[in-house]
Amino acid sequence: MAIDRRHLGYALPPFTVEVTPARIALFRKAIGADAGAPDIAPPTFMKAVEGEQNSSRRILEALGVDLKRVLHAEQQFDYLGPIRAGDTLTVQRTVTDLYDKKNGAMDFIVIESTVSHALRGLLGRSRQVVLVRNPQARAGAAA
Amino acid sequence: MRLDQARPGEQVAEYQTGPIPREQLALYAEASGDSNPLHLDPAFARNAGFDDVIVHGMLGMALLGQLLDTQFAAFTLGCFDARFVAVLPVGQSLHCTATLAERTTTTLTLDLEAFDSTGKSIIVGRASLTPPA
């Protein structure tokens, strides 16, 4: 089932995230990081920041997507400055593209996010492509 | 292969993970806030068409990032992209490689890839970094 294109531009209200030292330490432990400065977040920590408050699930639910059909297809990060322990960050997430492939067997949702610091400005941009698998559509197309 | 002698297309770094157990998926879910049951609940994963839970794509990307953090620590990361081309079942390991794509005076561009133990491509990525001054 195609995702309603009226969701294009859907945005969550901006939210703030406190990056505690414990938060970075837990993330480093989860990915087996033992090198690097303990107070600087690893590169993909930006995903944990933007995913705060269950934001990814809330976006997918707002678009009417069944979580069982969802896979992460692509992820891009642009880094403008480091995320550090003690930072208070503001996250903005917006659905910037919706498209489908293979006669609707695969829907794609593009979510772009920004992570900013009040004094240091924009620290990073993230672009996530979510794949929604629609097996019925494929079966229908094949029949 | 020394980085300063490498030519485009040559591998310049690699990073091997151990098997990724369920406990690590649970820890990553807690650390990242990604609590999708596809990575935690075998019944949910089977219902979604998989044999067992699968590794978070973002955990795989984080492990690719470990290659950058451990072997290009003096560089400043500008962009880091990944395409998740296949799913990795729980219990599998990843072999991550970096190949020189392009080098200018200001930017080092690396092609990144993560393979399972059979050599199947799981993640294809790219990173651009600024060399230390």
PDB file of C-alpha atoms in Angstrom:
ATOM      1  CA  MET A   1       0.000   0.000   0.000  1.00  0.00           C
ATOM      2  CA  ALA A   2       1.515   3.263  -1.059  1.00  0.00           C
ATOM      3  CA  ILE A   3       2.162   5.798   1.648  1.00  0.00           C
ATOM      4  CA  ASP A   4      -0.123   8.800   1.343  1.00  0.00           C
ATOM      5  CA  ARG A   5       1.886  11.579  -0.283  1.00  0.00           C
ATOM      6  CA  ARG A   6       0.137  14.104   1.930  1.00  0.00           C
ATOM      7  CA  HIS A   7       2.696  13.093   4.577  1.00  0.00           C
ATOM      8  CA  LEU A   8       5.454  14.756   2.558  1.00  0.00           C
ATOM      9  CA  GLY A   9       6.842  17.499   4.787  1.00  0.00           C
ATOM     10  CA  TYR A  10       5.585  15.874   7.987  1.00  0.00           C
ATOM     11  CA  ALA A  11       7.758  17.129  10.840  1.00  0.00           C
ATOM     12  CA  LEU A  12       7.941  16.381  14.520  1.00  0.00           C
ATOM     13  CA  PRO A  13       8.046  19.381  16.839  1.00  0.00           C
ATOM     14  CA  PRO A  14      11.726  20.142  17.586  1.00  0.00           C
ATOM     15  CA  PHE A  15      12.923  18.456  20.752  1.00  0.00           C
ATOM     16  CA  THR A  16      15.958  18.733  22.994  1.00  0.00           C
ATOM     17  CA  VAL A  17      18.361  15.986  24.011  1.00  0.00           C
ATOM     18  CA  GLU A  18      20.764  16.015  26.949  1.00  0.00           C
ATOM     19  CA  VAL A  19      23.989  14.216  26.072  1.00  0.00           C
ATOM     20  CA  THR A  20      25.181  12.964  29.432  1.00  0.00           C
ATOM     21  CA  PRO A  21      28.613  11.340  29.827  1.00  0.00           C
ATOM     22  CA  ALA A  22      26.798   8.111  30.779  1.00  0.00           C
ATOM     23  CA  ARG A  23      24.855   8.246  27.516  1.00  0.00           C
ATOM     24  CA  ILE A  24      28.034   8.377  25.435  1.00  0.00           C
ATOM     25  CA  ALA A  25      29.668   5.721  27.624  1.00  0.00           C
ATOM     26  CA  LEU A  26      26.737   3.341  27.107  1.00  0.00           C
ATOM     27  CA  PHE A  27      26.826   3.903  23.350  1.00  0.00           C
ATOM     28  CA  ARG A  28      30.580   3.313  23.235  1.00  0.00           C
ATOM     29  CA  LYS A  29      30.135   0.090  25.199  1.00  0.00           C
ATOM     30  CA  ALA A  30      27.357  -1.096  22.853  1.00  0.00           C
ATOM     31  CA  ILE A  31      29.558  -0.679  19.773  1.00  0.00           C
ATOM     32  CA  GLY A  32      32.720  -1.981  21.445  1.00  0.00           C
ATOM     33  CA  ALA A  33      34.531   1.351  21.204  1.00  0.00           C
ATOM     34  CA  ASP A  34      37.702   1.480  23.237  1.00  0.00           C
ATOM     35  CA  ALA A  35      39.680   4.060  21.239  1.00  0.00           C
ATOM     36  CA  GLY A  36      39.133   7.784  21.046  1.00  0.00           C
ATOM     37  CA  ALA A  37      38.209  10.445  23.552  1.00  0.00           C
ATOM     38  CA  PRO A  38      35.518   9.260  25.987  1.00  0.00           C
ATOM     39  CA  ASP A  39      33.778  12.661  26.029  1.00  0.00           C
ATOM     40  CA  ILE A  40      33.411  12.907  22.221  1.00  0.00           C
ATOM     41  CA  ALA A  41      30.527  10.970  20.695  1.00  0.00           C
ATOM     42  CA  PRO A  42      31.314   8.306  18.058  1.00  0.00           C
ATOM     43  CA  PRO A  43      30.185   9.251  14.517  1.00  0.00           C
ATOM     44  CA  THR A  44      26.916   7.321  14.472  1.00  0.00           C
ATOM     45  CA  PHE A  45      25.852   8.590  17.907  1.00  0.00           C
ATOM     46  CA  MET A  46      23.980  11.286  15.989  1.00  0.00           C
ATOM     47  CA  LYS A  47      21.425   8.560  15.211  1.00  0.00           C
ATOM     48  CA  ALA A  48      20.848   7.986  18.923  1.00  0.00           C
ATOM     49  CA  VAL A  49      20.381  11.725  19.433  1.00  0.00           C
ATOM     50  CA  GLU A  50      17.833  12.098  16.647  1.00  0.00           C
ATOM     51  CA  GLY A  51      16.104   8.868  17.696  1.00  0.00           C
ATOM     52  CA  GLU A  52      15.417  10.232  21.177  1.00  0.00           C
ATOM     53  CA  GLN A  53      11.815  10.237  22.430  1.00  0.00           C
ATOM     54  CA  ASN A  54      11.007   7.338  20.100  1.00  0.00           C
ATOM     55  CA  SER A  55      11.001   9.863  17.267  1.00  0.00           C
ATOM     56  CA  SER A  56      11.552   7.371  14.434  1.00  0.00           C
ATOM     57  CA  ARG A  57       8.679   5.181  15.565  1.00  0.00           C
ATOM     58  CA  ARG A  58       6.443   8.228  16.023  1.00  0.00           C
ATOM     59  CA  ILE A  59       7.157   9.360  12.456  1.00  0.00           C
ATOM     60  CA  LEU A  60       6.478   5.894  11.027  1.00  0.00           C
ATOM     61  CA  GLU A  61       3.262   5.574  13.021  1.00  0.00           C
ATOM     62  CA  ALA A  62       2.135   9.016  11.850  1.00  0.00           C
ATOM     63  CA  LEU A  63       2.636   7.767   8.279  1.00  0.00           C
ATOM     64  CA  GLY A  64       0.619   4.615   9.009  1.00  0.00           C
ATOM     65  CA  VAL A  65       3.551   2.252   8.478  1.00  0.00           C
ATOM     66  CA  ASP A  66       3.600  -1.296   9.902  1.00  0.00           C
ATOM     67  CA  LEU A  67       6.874  -1.669  11.839  1.00  0.00           C
ATOM     68  CA  LYS A  68       7.144  -5.333  10.793  1.00  0.00           C
ATOM     69  CA  ARG A  69       7.659  -4.214   7.206  1.00  0.00           C
ATOM     70  CA  VAL A  70      10.351  -1.639   7.892  1.00  0.00           C
ATOM     71  CA  LEU A  71      14.060  -1.881   7.125  1.00  0.00           C
ATOM     72  CA  HIS A  72      16.724   0.806   7.258  1.00  0.00           C
ATOM     73  CA  ALA A  73      17.942   1.158   3.652  1.00  0.00           C
ATOM     74  CA  GLU A  74      20.380   4.076   3.724  1.00  0.00           C
ATOM     75  CA  GLN A  75      21.936   6.504   6.175  1.00  0.00           C
ATOM     76  CA  GLN A  76      24.003   9.612   5.548  1.00  0.00           C
ATOM     77  CA  PHE A  77      25.648  11.926   8.053  1.00  0.00           C
ATOM     78  CA  ASP A  78      27.293  15.307   7.524  1.00  0.00           C
ATOM     79  CA  TYR A  79      29.450  16.486  10.411  1.00  0.00           C
ATOM     80  CA  LEU A  80      29.969  20.172  11.124  1.00  0.00           C
ATOM     81  CA  GLY A  81      31.197  19.867  14.687  1.00  0.00           C
ATOM     82  CA  PRO A  82      31.648  17.245  17.394  1.00  0.00           C
ATOM     83  CA  ILE A  83      28.918  16.165  19.800  1.00  0.00           C
ATOM     84  CA  ARG A  84      30.362  16.286  23.314  1.00  0.00           C
ATOM     85  CA  ALA A  85      29.360  14.985  26.712  1.00  0.00           C
ATOM     86  CA  GLY A  86      27.358  17.681  28.474  1.00  0.00           C
ATOM     87  CA  ASP A  87      25.827  19.090  25.275  1.00  0.00           C
ATOM     88  CA  THR A  88      22.182  20.078  25.144  1.00  0.00           C
ATOM     89  CA  LEU A  89      21.094  19.593  21.544  1.00  0.00           C
ATOM     90  CA  THR A  90      18.021  20.510  19.525  1.00  0.00           C
ATOM     91  CA  VAL A  91      16.749  18.008  16.962  1.00  0.00           C
ATOM     92  CA  GLN A  92      14.471  18.745  14.024  1.00  0.00           C
ATOM     93  CA  ARG A  93      13.182  15.835  11.894  1.00  0.00           C
ATOM     94  CA  THR A  94      11.205  16.128   8.666  1.00  0.00           C
ATOM     95  CA  VAL A  95       9.900  13.704   6.030  1.00  0.00           C
ATOM     96  CA  THR A  96      11.472  15.142   2.873  1.00  0.00           C
ATOM     97  CA  ASP A  97      10.683  12.499   0.238  1.00  0.00           C
ATOM     98  CA  LEU A  98       8.296   9.602  -0.394  1.00  0.00           C
ATOM     99  CA  TYR A  99       8.632   7.279  -3.385  1.00  0.00           C
ATOM    100  CA  ASP A 100       8.050   3.675  -4.368  1.00  0.00           C
ATOM    101  CA  LYS A 101       9.698   1.048  -6.555  1.00  0.00           C
ATOM    102  CA  LYS A 102       8.711  -2.263  -8.152  1.00  0.00           C
ATOM    103  CA  ASN A 103       5.037  -1.413  -8.655  1.00  0.00           C
ATOM    104  CA  GLY A 104       4.622  -0.448  -5.025  1.00  0.00           C
ATOM    105  CA  ALA A 105       6.311  -3.553  -3.590  1.00  0.00           C
ATOM    106  CA  MET A 106       8.757  -1.210  -1.898  1.00  0.00           C
ATOM    107  CA  ASP A 107       7.937   2.180  -0.401  1.00  0.00           C
ATOM    108  CA  PHE A 108      10.740   4.536   0.604  1.00  0.00           C
ATOM    109  CA  ILE A 109      10.557   7.249   3.255  1.00  0.00           C
ATOM    110  CA  VAL A 110      13.304   9.858   3.462  1.00  0.00           C
ATOM    111  CA  ILE A 111      13.703  11.560   6.862  1.00  0.00           C
ATOM    112  CA  GLU A 112      16.143  14.444   7.162  1.00  0.00           C
ATOM    113  CA  SER A 113      17.261  15.647  10.568  1.00  0.00           C
ATOM    114  CA  THR A 114      19.388  18.421  11.971  1.00  0.00           C
ATOM    115  CA  VAL A 115      21.212  18.448  15.298  1.00  0.00           C
ATOM    116  CA  SER A 116      22.092  21.873  16.659  1.00  0.00           C
ATOM    117  CA  HIS A 117      23.723  23.390  19.709  1.00  0.00           C
ATOM    118  CA  ALA A 118      22.579  26.770  21.037  1.00  0.00           C
ATOM    119  CA  LEU A 119      26.092  28.273  20.975  1.00  0.00           C
ATOM    120  CA  ARG A 120      28.021  26.151  18.460  1.00  0.00           C
ATOM    121  CA  GLY A 121      25.215  26.112  15.887  1.00  0.00           C
ATOM    122  CA  LEU A 122      24.513  23.256  13.491  1.00  0.00           C
ATOM    123  CA  LEU A 123      26.608  20.219  14.474  1.00  0.00           C
ATOM    124  CA  GLY A 124      25.274  17.687  12.011  1.00  0.00           C
ATOM    125  CA  ARG A 125      22.782  16.702   9.371  1.00  0.00           C
ATOM    126  CA  SER A 126      21.348  13.240   8.917  1.00  0.00           C
ATOM    127  CA  ARG A 127      19.442  11.689   6.033  1.00  0.00           C
ATOM    128  CA  GLN A 128      17.745   8.350   6.598  1.00  0.00           C
ATOM    129  CA  VAL A 129      16.021   6.229   3.953  1.00  0.00           C
ATOM    130  CA  VAL A 130      13.500   3.753   5.342  1.00  0.00           C
ATOM    131  CA  LEU A 131      12.344   0.849   3.186  1.00  0.00           C
ATOM    132  CA  VAL A 132       8.795  -0.452   3.703  1.00  0.00           C
ATOM    133  CA  ARG A 133       8.296  -3.913   2.230  1.00  0.00           C
ATOM    134  CA  ASN A 134       4.841  -4.577   0.814  1.00  0.00           C
ATOM    135  CA  PRO A 135       4.721  -8.274  -0.129  1.00  0.00           C
ATOM    136  CA  GLN A 136       1.068  -8.171  -1.219  1.00  0.00           C
ATOM    137  CA  ALA A 137       1.861  -5.503  -3.782  1.00  0.00           C
ATOM    138  CA  ARG A 138       4.607  -7.676  -5.257  1.00  0.00           C
ATOM    139  CA  ALA A 139       2.340 -10.730  -5.332  1.00  0.00           C
ATOM    140  CA  GLY A 140      -0.343  -8.626  -6.933  1.00  0.00           C
ATOM    141  CA  ALA A 141       2.072  -7.300  -9.531  1.00  0.00           C
ATOM    142  CA  ALA A 142       3.255 -10.806 -10.370  1.00  0.00           C
ATOM    143  CA  ALA A 143      -0.249 -12.251 -10.697  1.00  0.00           C
TER     144      ALA A 143
ATOM    145  CA  MET B   1      49.682  -0.676   2.947  1.00  0.00           C
ATOM    146  CA  ARG B   2      50.773   2.749   4.087  1.00  0.00           C
ATOM    147  CA  LEU B   3      48.099   5.335   3.474  1.00  0.00           C
ATOM    148  CA  ASP B   4      50.481   7.901   1.989  1.00  0.00           C
ATOM    149  CA  GLN B   5      51.662   5.385  -0.607  1.00  0.00           C
ATOM    150  CA  ALA B   6      48.240   4.000  -1.467  1.00  0.00           C
ATOM    151  CA  ARG B   7      46.650   4.546  -4.844  1.00  0.00           C
ATOM    152  CA  PRO B   8      42.917   4.767  -5.529  1.00  0.00           C
ATOM    153  CA  GLY B   9      41.339   1.337  -5.422  1.00  0.00           C
ATOM    154  CA  GLU B  10      43.797  -0.042  -2.889  1.00  0.00           C
ATOM    155  CA  GLN B  11      42.657  -1.201   0.539  1.00  0.00           C
ATOM    156  CA  VAL B  12      44.102   0.979   3.279  1.00  0.00           C
ATOM    157  CA  ALA B  13      42.462  -0.350   6.452  1.00  0.00           C
ATOM    158  CA  GLU B  14      40.352  -3.167   7.834  1.00  0.00           C
ATOM    159  CA  TYR B  15      38.495  -3.895  11.052  1.00  0.00           C
ATOM    160  CA  GLN B  16      37.236  -7.288  12.168  1.00  0.00           C
ATOM    161  CA  THR B  17      34.446  -7.641  14.707  1.00  0.00           C
ATOM    162  CA  GLY B  18      33.685 -10.684  16.786  1.00  0.00           C
ATOM    163  CA  PRO B  19      30.342 -12.489  16.508  1.00  0.00           C
ATOM    164  CA  ILE B  20      27.534 -10.072  17.403  1.00  0.00           C
ATOM    165  CA  PRO B  21      25.450 -11.746  20.135  1.00  0.00           C
ATOM    166  CA  ARG B  22      21.856 -11.034  21.226  1.00  0.00           C
ATOM    167  CA  GLU B  23      23.160  -9.280  24.315  1.00  0.00           C
ATOM    168  CA  GLN B  24      24.922  -6.717  22.114  1.00  0.00           C
ATOM    169  CA  LEU B  25      21.698  -6.080  20.179  1.00  0.00           C
ATOM    170  CA  ALA B  26      19.895  -5.482  23.473  1.00  0.00           C
ATOM    171  CA  LEU B  27      22.664  -3.161  24.632  1.00  0.00           C
ATOM    172  CA  TYR B  28      22.639  -1.292  21.325  1.00  0.00           C
ATOM    173  CA  ALA B  29      18.860  -0.958  21.495  1.00  0.00           C
ATOM    174  CA  GLU B  30      19.175   0.613  24.936  1.00  0.00           C
ATOM    175  CA  ALA B  31      22.107   2.842  23.952  1.00  0.00           C
ATOM    176  CA  SER B  32      20.571   4.045  20.687  1.00  0.00           C
ATOM    177  CA  GLY B  33      16.904   4.134  21.647  1.00  0.00           C
ATOM    178  CA  ASP B  34      16.095   1.884  18.675  1.00  0.00           C
ATOM    179  CA  SER B  35      13.800  -0.630  20.331  1.00  0.00           C
ATOM    180  CA  ASN B  36      12.422  -2.126  17.100  1.00  0.00           C
ATOM    181  CA  PRO B  37      11.561  -5.733  18.112  1.00  0.00           C
ATOM    182  CA  LEU B  38      13.012  -6.936  14.789  1.00  0.00           C
ATOM    183  CA  HIS B  39      16.361  -6.833  16.618  1.00  0.00           C
ATOM    184  CA  LEU B  40      15.174  -8.205  19.968  1.00  0.00           C
ATOM    185  CA  ASP B  41      12.212 -10.536  19.629  1.00  0.00           C
ATOM    186  CA  PRO B  42      12.736 -13.759  17.606  1.00  0.00           C
ATOM    187  CA  ALA B  43       8.976 -14.323  17.228  1.00  0.00           C
ATOM    188  CA  PHE B  44       8.523 -10.812  15.829  1.00  0.00           C
ATOM    189  CA  ALA B  45      11.480 -11.332  13.472  1.00  0.00           C
ATOM    190  CA  ARG B  46      10.022 -14.625  12.198  1.00  0.00           C
ATOM    191  CA  ASN B  47       6.686 -12.921  11.694  1.00  0.00           C
ATOM    192  CA  ALA B  48       8.525 -10.291   9.642  1.00  0.00           C
ATOM    193  CA  GLY B  49      10.006 -12.993   7.413  1.00  0.00           C
ATOM    194  CA  PHE B  50      13.422 -13.630   8.984  1.00  0.00           C
ATOM    195  CA  ASP B  51      14.804 -16.786  10.626  1.00  0.00           C
ATOM    196  CA  ASP B  52      15.849 -14.910  13.771  1.00  0.00           C
ATOM    197  CA  VAL B  53      16.503 -11.372  14.942  1.00  0.00           C
ATOM    198  CA  ILE B  54      18.792  -9.301  12.728  1.00  0.00           C
ATOM    199  CA  VAL B  55      21.570  -6.884  13.645  1.00  0.00           C
ATOM    200  CA  HIS B  56      20.565  -3.203  13.625  1.00  0.00           C
ATOM    201  CA  GLY B  57      21.805  -1.646  10.386  1.00  0.00           C
ATOM    202  CA  MET B  58      22.988   1.253  12.514  1.00  0.00           C
ATOM    203  CA  LEU B  59      25.043  -1.077  14.708  1.00  0.00           C
ATOM    204  CA  GLY B  60      26.771  -2.336  11.569  1.00  0.00           C
ATOM    205  CA  MET B  61      27.379   1.257  10.500  1.00  0.00           C
ATOM    206  CA  ALA B  62      28.699   2.046  13.980  1.00  0.00           C
ATOM    207  CA  LEU B  63      31.180  -0.827  13.597  1.00  0.00           C
ATOM    208  CA  LEU B  64      32.244   0.568  10.215  1.00  0.00           C
ATOM    209  CA  GLY B  65      32.659   3.848  12.089  1.00  0.00           C
ATOM    210  CA  GLN B  66      34.944   2.036  14.506  1.00  0.00           C
ATOM    211  CA  LEU B  67      37.299   1.431  11.592  1.00  0.00           C
ATOM    212  CA  LEU B  68      37.390   5.208  11.077  1.00  0.00           C
ATOM    213  CA  ASP B  69      37.711   6.013  14.787  1.00  0.00           C
ATOM    214  CA  THR B  70      40.523   3.527  15.393  1.00  0.00           C
ATOM    215  CA  GLN B  71      42.566   3.933  12.205  1.00  0.00           C
ATOM    216  CA  PHE B  72      41.857   7.498  11.088  1.00  0.00           C
ATOM    217  CA  ALA B  73      41.696   9.064  14.533  1.00  0.00           C
ATOM    218  CA  ALA B  74      43.833  12.048  13.539  1.00  0.00           C
ATOM    219  CA  PHE B  75      41.446  12.941  10.702  1.00  0.00           C
ATOM    220  CA  THR B  76      38.276  15.009  10.987  1.00  0.00           C
ATOM    221  CA  LEU B  77      35.212  13.230   9.652  1.00  0.00           C
ATOM    222  CA  GLY B  78      33.128  15.305   7.225  1.00  0.00           C
ATOM    223  CA  CYS B  79      30.612  12.852   5.745  1.00  0.00           C
ATOM    224  CA  PHE B  80      29.785   9.222   6.437  1.00  0.00           C
ATOM    225  CA  ASP B  81      27.234   7.374   4.285  1.00  0.00           C
ATOM    226  CA  ALA B  82      25.993   3.791   4.274  1.00  0.00           C
ATOM    227  CA  ARG B  83      23.646   1.639   2.237  1.00  0.00           C
ATOM    228  CA  PHE B  84      22.361  -1.467   4.002  1.00  0.00           C
ATOM    229  CA  VAL B  85      22.401  -3.950   1.131  1.00  0.00           C
ATOM    230  CA  ALA B  86      21.698  -7.157   3.082  1.00  0.00           C
ATOM    231  CA  VAL B  87      20.580  -8.042   6.591  1.00  0.00           C
ATOM    232  CA  LEU B  88      23.026  -9.607   9.067  1.00  0.00           C
ATOM    233  CA  PRO B  89      21.575 -12.338  11.299  1.00  0.00           C
ATOM    234  CA  VAL B  90      22.407 -12.268  15.008  1.00  0.00           C
ATOM    235  CA  GLY B  91      25.579 -14.178  15.908  1.00  0.00           C
ATOM    236  CA  GLN B  92      27.433 -13.231  12.729  1.00  0.00           C
ATOM    237  CA  SER B  93      30.570 -11.111  12.576  1.00  0.00           C
ATOM    238  CA  LEU B  94      31.497  -8.265  10.245  1.00  0.00           C
ATOM    239  CA  HIS B  95      34.698  -7.738   8.327  1.00  0.00           C
ATOM    240  CA  CYS B  96      35.032  -4.026   7.515  1.00  0.00           C
ATOM    241  CA  THR B  97      37.327  -2.639   4.841  1.00  0.00           C
ATOM    242  CA  ALA B  98      38.359   0.830   3.686  1.00  0.00           C
ATOM    243  CA  THR B  99      39.639   1.413   0.160  1.00  0.00           C
ATOM    244  CA  LEU B 100      41.143   4.670  -1.020  1.00  0.00           C
ATOM    245  CA  ALA B 101      38.677   6.351  -3.381  1.00  0.00           C
ATOM    246  CA  GLU B 102      40.252   9.768  -3.847  1.00  0.00           C
ATOM    247  CA  ARG B 103      42.814  11.961  -2.186  1.00  0.00           C
ATOM    248  CA  THR B 104      43.230  15.704  -2.564  1.00  0.00           C
ATOM    249  CA  THR B 105      45.277  18.084  -0.443  1.00  0.00           C
ATOM    250  CA  THR B 106      42.221  18.810   1.672  1.00  0.00           C
ATOM    251  CA  THR B 107      40.121  15.620   1.613  1.00  0.00           C
ATOM    252  CA  LEU B 108      40.569  11.892   1.875  1.00  0.00           C
ATOM    253  CA  THR B 109      37.660   9.876   0.483  1.00  0.00           C
ATOM    254  CA  LEU B 110      37.314   6.222   1.451  1.00  0.00           C
ATOM    255  CA  ASP B 111      35.050   3.537   0.047  1.00  0.00           C
ATOM    256  CA  LEU B 112      33.855   1.396   2.934  1.00  0.00           C
ATOM    257  CA  GLU B 113      32.348  -2.069   2.914  1.00  0.00           C
ATOM    258  CA  ALA B 114      31.309  -4.558   5.568  1.00  0.00           C
ATOM    259  CA  PHE B 115      31.080  -8.270   4.758  1.00  0.00           C
ATOM    260  CA  ASP B 116      29.760 -11.275   6.646  1.00  0.00           C
ATOM    261  CA  SER B 117      32.045 -14.274   7.266  1.00  0.00           C
ATOM    262  CA  THR B 118      31.157 -15.760   3.862  1.00  0.00           C
ATOM    263  CA  GLY B 119      32.219 -12.588   2.049  1.00  0.00           C
ATOM    264  CA  LYS B 120      28.667 -11.434   1.350  1.00  0.00           C
ATOM    265  CA  SER B 121      28.342  -7.664   1.238  1.00  0.00           C
ATOM    266  CA  ILE B 122      26.195  -6.311   4.086  1.00  0.00           C
ATOM    267  CA  ILE B 123      26.934  -2.568   4.091  1.00  0.00           C
ATOM    268  CA  VAL B 124      28.439  -0.370   1.383  1.00  0.00           C
ATOM    269  CA  GLY B 125      29.543   3.072   2.444  1.00  0.00           C
ATOM    270  CA  ARG B 126      31.748   6.056   1.919  1.00  0.00           C
ATOM    271  CA  ALA B 127      33.456   8.556   4.178  1.00  0.00           C
ATOM    272  CA  SER B 128      35.264  11.797   3.532  1.00  0.00           C
ATOM    273  CA  LEU B 129      37.793  13.051   6.025  1.00  0.00           C
ATOM    274  CA  THR B 130      40.028  16.072   6.428  1.00  0.00           C
ATOM    275  CA  PRO B 131      43.675  15.236   7.120  1.00  0.00           C
ATOM    276  CA  PRO B 132      45.327  16.665  10.240  1.00  0.00           C
ATOM    277  CA  ALA B 133      46.822  20.109   9.638  1.00  0.00           C
TER     278      ALA B 133
END
